[in-house]
Structure formats: structure tokens, C-alpha cells
Short mmCIF file of C-alpha atoms in Angstrom, two decimals:
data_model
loop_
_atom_site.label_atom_id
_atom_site.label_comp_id
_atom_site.label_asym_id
_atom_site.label_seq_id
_atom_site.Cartn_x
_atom_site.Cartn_y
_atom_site.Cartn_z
CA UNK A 225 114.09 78.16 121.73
CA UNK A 226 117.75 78.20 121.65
CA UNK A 227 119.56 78.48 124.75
CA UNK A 228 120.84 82.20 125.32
CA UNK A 229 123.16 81.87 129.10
CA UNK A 230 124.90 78.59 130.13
CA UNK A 231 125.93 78.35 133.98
CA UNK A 232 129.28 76.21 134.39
CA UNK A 233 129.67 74.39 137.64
CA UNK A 234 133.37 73.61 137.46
CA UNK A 235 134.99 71.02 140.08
CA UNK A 236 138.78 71.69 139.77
CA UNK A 237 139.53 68.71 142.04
CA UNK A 238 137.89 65.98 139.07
CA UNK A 239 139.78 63.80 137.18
CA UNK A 240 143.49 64.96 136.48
CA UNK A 241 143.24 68.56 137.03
CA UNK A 242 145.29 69.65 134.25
CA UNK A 243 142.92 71.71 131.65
CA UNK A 244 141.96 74.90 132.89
CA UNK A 245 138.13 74.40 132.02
CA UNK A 246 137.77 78.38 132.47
CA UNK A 247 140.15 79.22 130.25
CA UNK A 248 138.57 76.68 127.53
CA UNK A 249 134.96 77.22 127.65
CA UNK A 250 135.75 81.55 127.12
CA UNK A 251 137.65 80.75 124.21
CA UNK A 252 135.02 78.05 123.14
CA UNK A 253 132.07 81.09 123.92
CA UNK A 254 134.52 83.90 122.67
CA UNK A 255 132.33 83.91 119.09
CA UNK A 256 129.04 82.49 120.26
CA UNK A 257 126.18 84.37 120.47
CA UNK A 258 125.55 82.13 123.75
CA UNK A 259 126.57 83.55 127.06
CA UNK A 260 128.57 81.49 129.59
CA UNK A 261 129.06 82.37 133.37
CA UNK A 262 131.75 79.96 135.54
CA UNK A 263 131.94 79.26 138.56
CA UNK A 264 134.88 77.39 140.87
CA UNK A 265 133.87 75.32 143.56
CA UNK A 266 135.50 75.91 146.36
CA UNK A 267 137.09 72.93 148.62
CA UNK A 268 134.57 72.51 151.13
CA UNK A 269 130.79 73.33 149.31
CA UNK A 270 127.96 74.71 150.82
CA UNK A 271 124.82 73.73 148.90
CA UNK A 272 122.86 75.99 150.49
CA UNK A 273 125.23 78.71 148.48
CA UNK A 274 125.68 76.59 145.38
CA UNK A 275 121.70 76.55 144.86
CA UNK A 276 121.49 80.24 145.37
CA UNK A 277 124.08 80.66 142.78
CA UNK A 278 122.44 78.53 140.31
CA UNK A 279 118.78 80.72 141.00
CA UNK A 280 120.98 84.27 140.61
CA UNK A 281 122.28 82.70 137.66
CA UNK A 282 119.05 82.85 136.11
CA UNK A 283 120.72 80.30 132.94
CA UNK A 284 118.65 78.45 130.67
CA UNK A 285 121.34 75.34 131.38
CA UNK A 286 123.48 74.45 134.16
CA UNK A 287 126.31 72.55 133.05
CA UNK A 288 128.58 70.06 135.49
CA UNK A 289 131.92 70.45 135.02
CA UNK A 290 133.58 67.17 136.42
CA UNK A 291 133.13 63.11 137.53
CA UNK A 292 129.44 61.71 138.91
CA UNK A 293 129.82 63.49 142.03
CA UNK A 294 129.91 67.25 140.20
CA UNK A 295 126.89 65.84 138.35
CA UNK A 296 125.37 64.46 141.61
CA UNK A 297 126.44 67.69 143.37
CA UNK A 298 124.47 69.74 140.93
CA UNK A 299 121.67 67.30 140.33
CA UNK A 300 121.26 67.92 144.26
CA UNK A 301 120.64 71.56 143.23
CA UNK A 302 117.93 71.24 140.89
CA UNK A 303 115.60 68.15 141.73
CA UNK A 304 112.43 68.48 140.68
CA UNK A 305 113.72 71.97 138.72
CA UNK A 306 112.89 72.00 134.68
CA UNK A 307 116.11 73.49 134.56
CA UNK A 308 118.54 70.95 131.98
CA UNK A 309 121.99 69.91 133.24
CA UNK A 310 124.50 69.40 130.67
CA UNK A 311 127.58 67.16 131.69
CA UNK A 312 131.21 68.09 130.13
CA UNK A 313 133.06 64.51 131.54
CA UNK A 314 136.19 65.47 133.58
CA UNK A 315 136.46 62.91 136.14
CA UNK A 316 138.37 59.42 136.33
CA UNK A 317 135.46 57.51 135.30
CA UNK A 318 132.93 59.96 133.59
CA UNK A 319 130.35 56.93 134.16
CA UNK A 320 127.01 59.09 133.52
CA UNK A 321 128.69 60.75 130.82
CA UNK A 322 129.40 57.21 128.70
CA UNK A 323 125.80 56.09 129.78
CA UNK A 324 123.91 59.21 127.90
CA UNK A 325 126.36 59.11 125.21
CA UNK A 326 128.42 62.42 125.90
CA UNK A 327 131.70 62.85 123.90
CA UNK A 328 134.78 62.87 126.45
CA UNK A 329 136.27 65.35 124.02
CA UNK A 330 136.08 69.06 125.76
CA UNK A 331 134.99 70.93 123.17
CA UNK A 332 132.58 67.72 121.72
CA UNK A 333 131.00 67.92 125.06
CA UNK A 334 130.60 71.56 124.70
CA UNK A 335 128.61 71.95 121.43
CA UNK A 336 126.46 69.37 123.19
CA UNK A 337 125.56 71.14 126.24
CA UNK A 338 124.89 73.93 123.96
CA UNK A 339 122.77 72.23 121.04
CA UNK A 340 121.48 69.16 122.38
CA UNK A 341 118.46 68.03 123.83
CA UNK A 342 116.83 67.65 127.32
CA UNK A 343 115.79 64.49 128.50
CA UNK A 344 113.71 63.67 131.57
CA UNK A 345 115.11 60.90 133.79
CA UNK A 346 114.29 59.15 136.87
CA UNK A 347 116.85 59.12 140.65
CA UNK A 348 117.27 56.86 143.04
CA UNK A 349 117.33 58.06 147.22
CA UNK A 350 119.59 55.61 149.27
CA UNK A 351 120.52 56.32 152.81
CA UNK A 352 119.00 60.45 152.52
CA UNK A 353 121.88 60.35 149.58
CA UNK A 354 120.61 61.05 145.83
CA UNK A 355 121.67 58.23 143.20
CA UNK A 356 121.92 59.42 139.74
CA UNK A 357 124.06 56.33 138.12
CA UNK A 358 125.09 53.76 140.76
CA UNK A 359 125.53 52.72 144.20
CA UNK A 360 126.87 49.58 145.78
CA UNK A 361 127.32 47.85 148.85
CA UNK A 362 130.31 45.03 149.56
CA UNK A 363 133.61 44.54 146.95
CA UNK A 364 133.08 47.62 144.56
CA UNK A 365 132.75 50.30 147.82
CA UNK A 366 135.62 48.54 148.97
CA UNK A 367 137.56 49.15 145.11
CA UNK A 368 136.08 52.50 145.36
CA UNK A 369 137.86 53.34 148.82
CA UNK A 370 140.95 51.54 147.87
CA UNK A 371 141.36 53.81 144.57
CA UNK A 372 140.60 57.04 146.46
CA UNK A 373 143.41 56.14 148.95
CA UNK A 374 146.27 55.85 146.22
CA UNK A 375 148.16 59.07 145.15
CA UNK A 376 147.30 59.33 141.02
CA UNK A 377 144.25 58.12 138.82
CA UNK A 378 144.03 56.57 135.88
CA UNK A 379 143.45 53.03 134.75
CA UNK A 380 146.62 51.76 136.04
CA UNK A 381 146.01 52.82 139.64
CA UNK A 382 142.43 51.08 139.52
CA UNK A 383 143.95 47.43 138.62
CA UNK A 384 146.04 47.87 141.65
CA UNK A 385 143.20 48.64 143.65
CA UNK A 386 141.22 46.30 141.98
CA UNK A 387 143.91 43.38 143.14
CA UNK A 388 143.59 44.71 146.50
CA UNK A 389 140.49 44.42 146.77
CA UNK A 390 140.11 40.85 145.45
CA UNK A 391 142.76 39.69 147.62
CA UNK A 392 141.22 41.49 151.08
CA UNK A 393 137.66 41.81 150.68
CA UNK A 394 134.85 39.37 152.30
CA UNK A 395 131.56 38.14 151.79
CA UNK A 396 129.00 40.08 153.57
CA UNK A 397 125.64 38.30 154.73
CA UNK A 398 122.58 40.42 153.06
CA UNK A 399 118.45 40.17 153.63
CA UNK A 400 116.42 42.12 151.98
CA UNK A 401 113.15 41.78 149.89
CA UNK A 402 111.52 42.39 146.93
CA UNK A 403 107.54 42.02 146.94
CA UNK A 404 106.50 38.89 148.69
CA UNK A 405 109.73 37.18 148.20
CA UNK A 406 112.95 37.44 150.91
CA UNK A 407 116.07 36.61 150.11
CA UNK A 408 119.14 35.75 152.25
CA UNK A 409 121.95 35.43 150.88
CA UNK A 410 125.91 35.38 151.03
CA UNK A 411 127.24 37.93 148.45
CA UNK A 412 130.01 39.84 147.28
CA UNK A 413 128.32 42.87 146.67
CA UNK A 414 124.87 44.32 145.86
CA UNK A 415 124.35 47.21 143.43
CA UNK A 416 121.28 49.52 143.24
CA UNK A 417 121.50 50.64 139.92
CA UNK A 418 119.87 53.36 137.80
CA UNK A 419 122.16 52.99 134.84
CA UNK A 420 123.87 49.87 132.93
CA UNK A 421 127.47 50.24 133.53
CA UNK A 422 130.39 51.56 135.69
CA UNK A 423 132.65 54.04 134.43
CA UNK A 424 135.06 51.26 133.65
CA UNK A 425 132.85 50.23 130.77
CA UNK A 426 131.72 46.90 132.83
CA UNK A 427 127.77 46.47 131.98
CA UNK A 428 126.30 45.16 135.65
CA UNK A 429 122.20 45.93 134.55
CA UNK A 430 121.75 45.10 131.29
CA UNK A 431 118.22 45.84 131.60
CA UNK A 432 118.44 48.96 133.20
CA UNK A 433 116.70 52.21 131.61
CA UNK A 434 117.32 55.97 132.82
CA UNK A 435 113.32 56.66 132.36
CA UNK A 436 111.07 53.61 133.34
CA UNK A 437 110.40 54.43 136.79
CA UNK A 438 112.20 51.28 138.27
CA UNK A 439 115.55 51.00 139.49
CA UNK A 440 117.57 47.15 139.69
CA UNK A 441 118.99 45.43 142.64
CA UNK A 442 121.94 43.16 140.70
CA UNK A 443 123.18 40.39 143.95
CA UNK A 444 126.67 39.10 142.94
CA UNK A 445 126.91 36.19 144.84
CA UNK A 446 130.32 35.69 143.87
CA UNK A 447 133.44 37.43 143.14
CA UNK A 448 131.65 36.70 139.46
CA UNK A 449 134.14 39.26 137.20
CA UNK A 450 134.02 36.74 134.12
CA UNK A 451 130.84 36.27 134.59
CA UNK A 452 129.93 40.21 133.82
CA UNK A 453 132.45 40.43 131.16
CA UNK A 454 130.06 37.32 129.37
CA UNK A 455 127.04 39.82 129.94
CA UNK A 456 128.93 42.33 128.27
CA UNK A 457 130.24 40.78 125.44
CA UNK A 458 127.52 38.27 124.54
CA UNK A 459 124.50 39.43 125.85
CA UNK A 460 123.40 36.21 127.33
CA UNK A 461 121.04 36.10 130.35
CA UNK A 462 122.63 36.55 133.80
CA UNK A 463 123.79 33.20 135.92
CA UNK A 464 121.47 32.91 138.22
CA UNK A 465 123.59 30.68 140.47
CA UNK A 466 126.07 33.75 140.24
CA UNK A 467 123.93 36.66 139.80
CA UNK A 468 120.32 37.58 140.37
CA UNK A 469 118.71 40.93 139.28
CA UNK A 470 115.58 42.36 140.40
CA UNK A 471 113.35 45.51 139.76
CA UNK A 472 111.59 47.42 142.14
CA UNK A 473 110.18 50.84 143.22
CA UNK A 474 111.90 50.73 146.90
CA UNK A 475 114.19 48.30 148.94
CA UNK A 476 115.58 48.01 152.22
CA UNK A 477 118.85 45.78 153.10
CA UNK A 478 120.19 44.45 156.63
CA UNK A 479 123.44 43.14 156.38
CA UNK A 480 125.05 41.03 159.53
CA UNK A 481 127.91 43.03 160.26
CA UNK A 482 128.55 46.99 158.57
CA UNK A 483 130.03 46.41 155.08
CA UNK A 484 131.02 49.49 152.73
CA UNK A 485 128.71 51.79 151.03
CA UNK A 486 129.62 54.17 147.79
CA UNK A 487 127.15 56.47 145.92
CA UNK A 488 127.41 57.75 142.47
CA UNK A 489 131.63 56.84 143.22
CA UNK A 490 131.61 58.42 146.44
CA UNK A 491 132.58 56.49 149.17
CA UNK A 492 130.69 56.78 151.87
CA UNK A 493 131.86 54.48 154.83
CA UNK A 494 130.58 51.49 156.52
CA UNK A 495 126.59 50.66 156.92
CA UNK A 496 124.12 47.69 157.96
CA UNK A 497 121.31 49.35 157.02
CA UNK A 498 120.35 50.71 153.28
CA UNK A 499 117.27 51.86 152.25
CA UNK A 500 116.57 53.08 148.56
CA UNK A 501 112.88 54.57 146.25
CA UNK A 502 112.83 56.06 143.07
CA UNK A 503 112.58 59.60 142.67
CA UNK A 504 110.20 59.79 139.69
CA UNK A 505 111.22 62.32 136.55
CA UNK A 506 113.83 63.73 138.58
CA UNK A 507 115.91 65.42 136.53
CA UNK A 508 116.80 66.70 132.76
CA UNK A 509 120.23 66.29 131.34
CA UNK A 510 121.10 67.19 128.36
CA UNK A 511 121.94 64.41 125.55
CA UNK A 512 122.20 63.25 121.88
CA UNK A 513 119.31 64.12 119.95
CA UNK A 514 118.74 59.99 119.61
CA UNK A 515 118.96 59.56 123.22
CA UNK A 516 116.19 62.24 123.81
CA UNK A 517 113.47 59.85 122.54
#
């Protein structure tokens, strides 16, 4: 059945916020037999009004205009909904967007949220907060809250934030355990990951698949940079002296003292206490025909 309305979920705060997305996806629609319908978030969102939106909309496909946190913000809409969201990439990292193999390219992105293909994926719930990519405890929060405190974006402002954050973060002290074993353990952070890589491109869970019911739990024991960049380059096996990865259904962390907490690149504050499960066949987003299988 081809798809016959397309709902647009624009965030006009993502990325840059130079493109007038409204302006592009008319002219994109202006001799398609497809109809498109936009709509603007607002500043402050109410989902309450954003889901009621999407169910007036009555579209075959709800496409996220933005970064992770439009897609998070609409995946929030429609959990559990057969409904496919489509993803055009206009935030700083576009990390879910790279993962599934979505062009960055507007009107790329566009064809494929028209003409590609749904595919069913798993989420992650950490903290009463829904996980679509990846969430972290420890140095990368920190990064994360660093880079949202400086004025512009771009790759440029994340190595200064990235030196900040090497030079001022700590250790944190982390327990938490996975079947029968417990581990304690100094670390430098701990992600909870549902994909493979951050935005930047840097692979932290090479084993990590969008559909097999399990999420990872990646411990970086140290501040262990070259360490991923080996991972990512070589493939080799993880360090275990550096890094340790785990799978699991659920978790729960204590941490000695409150350390910092970011969702999906969100950050959300200081915690001592995470717990995470898997949302089972969560969601549908829209991808590649080869990453449909």
C-alpha cells in the first residue's frame, strides 16, 4: 500500500536552525501525489496535545523533524502504535539517523520517509524516561551538559567540551548486577545502549542490535577513548581490563554519590539511582529497504 498523508513533526530549535523545513518539504510534496501536513512545535510541548495531534492527523507516517530528542519526543507519542516514524536528521548529532542508515541530505531523507520501509524495533525505559538510541551515566552526561552550555554547535564546539570534560570530570563508584553476578566497580561512565554508536560516529556496542530484545550495559572503567577508537577501526574484542559489556533484559545501578545522567542526548541532571527494561517491539521507523530485514 503506498503511503497517501505524511504528518511532519518539525522541532525548529534542532541542530542549526537555518532551513526552513516547512518551506522545503511543500516544495518537495508540491508534485507528489502524497499529502503532507506540518506541524511547529512550540517551545514548551505538551504531549498530551502532541498525541492528539498525531490521532487527528489520521497519517499513514509520522515523520520527526529534528535530533534524537524530536525522534524520542515522537516515539513517546506512538509506543506500542503500528503507526511508522520516519526520521529527516536535523540535529547536531543525528545519532539514530546514522544508526538506521538515513541520508543527512533533506530531500534524501525525504524520498525515504516516503518510499521506504517499516521496521519493528525494540526501547529501552530508564528512570520513567524512554531510550530509543543511548543513555549514559558519568563522563559522556557530563560532555553532554558541557556542549549544551556553550553558545553554537557543531564539531568544533564538542572538542572544547570534550577537553572540558576530560580535564574536570571524576570517577564515579557504580554496583549493579547482571544475573547472579555483582559487580563493583570504579568507572568513568556506564552506557545503556540500544544502538552501536554516538552521533559522533564513536562505536561503544559493537554487538548491539535494534531488534533482539536485549539491550547492553558497556562499563568504561577508564577514560578508555583509544581504546573505542581500536573497536572501531579494527574490530577486535573489547579490553576487558578497560571495558566490560554485558546484555540483559533489565538493570538497576547505585552509584556512591549522584553522578550525571543523559537520555537519547538529553541531559537530564544528577542521579544515584538508575533503573532500565526493554520495551519489546516498541516502535516502527522507517529505513532502507536492506535494513528492513
Amino acid at each position: 500500500m503506498k503511503t497517501k498523508k505524511l504528518l511532519f513533526i518539525i522541532n525548529p530549535g534542532s541542530g542549526h536552525g537555518t532551513q526552513n523545513f516547512a518551506e522545503t518539504i511543500a516544495a518537495f510534496f508540491n508534485d507528489r501525489e502524497e499529502q503532507a501536513e506540518v506541524y511547529q512545535l512550540p517551545k514548551t510541548c505538551v504531549m498530551k496535545e502532541l498525541k492528539a495531534i498525531i490521532k487527528n492527523a489520521k497519517a499513514n507516517r509520522v515523520i520527526a523533524v529534528g535530533g534524537d530528542g524530536t525522534l524520542k519526543l515522537v516515539a513517546e507519542c506512538l509506543l506500542g502504535n503500528d503507526t511508522p516514524i520516519g526520521i529527516i536528521p536535523a540535529g547536531s548529532a543525528n545519532g539514530m539517523a546514522k544508526e538506521l542508515g538515513i541520508p543527512l541530505e533533506v530531500n534524501e531523507a525525504l524520498t525515504l520517509a516516503t518510499t521506504g520501509r517499516p521496521k519493528q524495533i525494540h526501547a529501552i525505559l530508564i528512570n520513567n524516561q524512554l531510550c530509543i538510541h543511548l543513555a549514559d551515566i558519568g563522563f559522556n552526561a557530563y560532555l553532554v551538559k558541557k556542549f549544551d552550555e556553550l553558545p553554537a554547535r557543531g564539531m568544533l564546539t564538542y572538542a572544547k567540551a570534550l577537553w572540558h570534560a576530560l580535564w574536570n570530570h571524576r570517577k564515579m563508584d557504580v554496583e549493579f548486577s547482571i544475573g547472579e553476578k555483582t559487580i563493583r566497580q570504579q568507572a568513568a561512565m556506564v552506557a545503556i545502549a540500544n544502538a552501536t554508536r554516538y552521533g559522533t560516529g564513536l562505536q561503544i556496542n559493537p554487538d548491539g542490535k535494534l531488534d533482539d530484545e536485549l539491550f547492553e550495559v558497556i562499563l568504561v572503567k577508564e577514560y578508555a577513548v583509544m581504546e573505542i577508537l581500536k573497536i572501531w577501526i579494527s574490530k577486535l574484542p573489547f579490553n576487558p581490563k578497560k571495558i566490560e559489556s554485558f546484555q540483559t533484559t533489565k538493570l538497576h545501578i547505585n552509584t556512591k554519590h549522584r553522578v550525571h545522567f543523559q537520555v537519547d542526548g538529553e541531559y537530564l541532571g544528577k542521579i544515584s539511582s538508575l533503573k532500565a527494561k526493554i520495551i519489546p517491539r516498541a516502535i516502527h521507523v522507517v529505513v532502507p529497504t536492506s535494513q528492513a530485514r
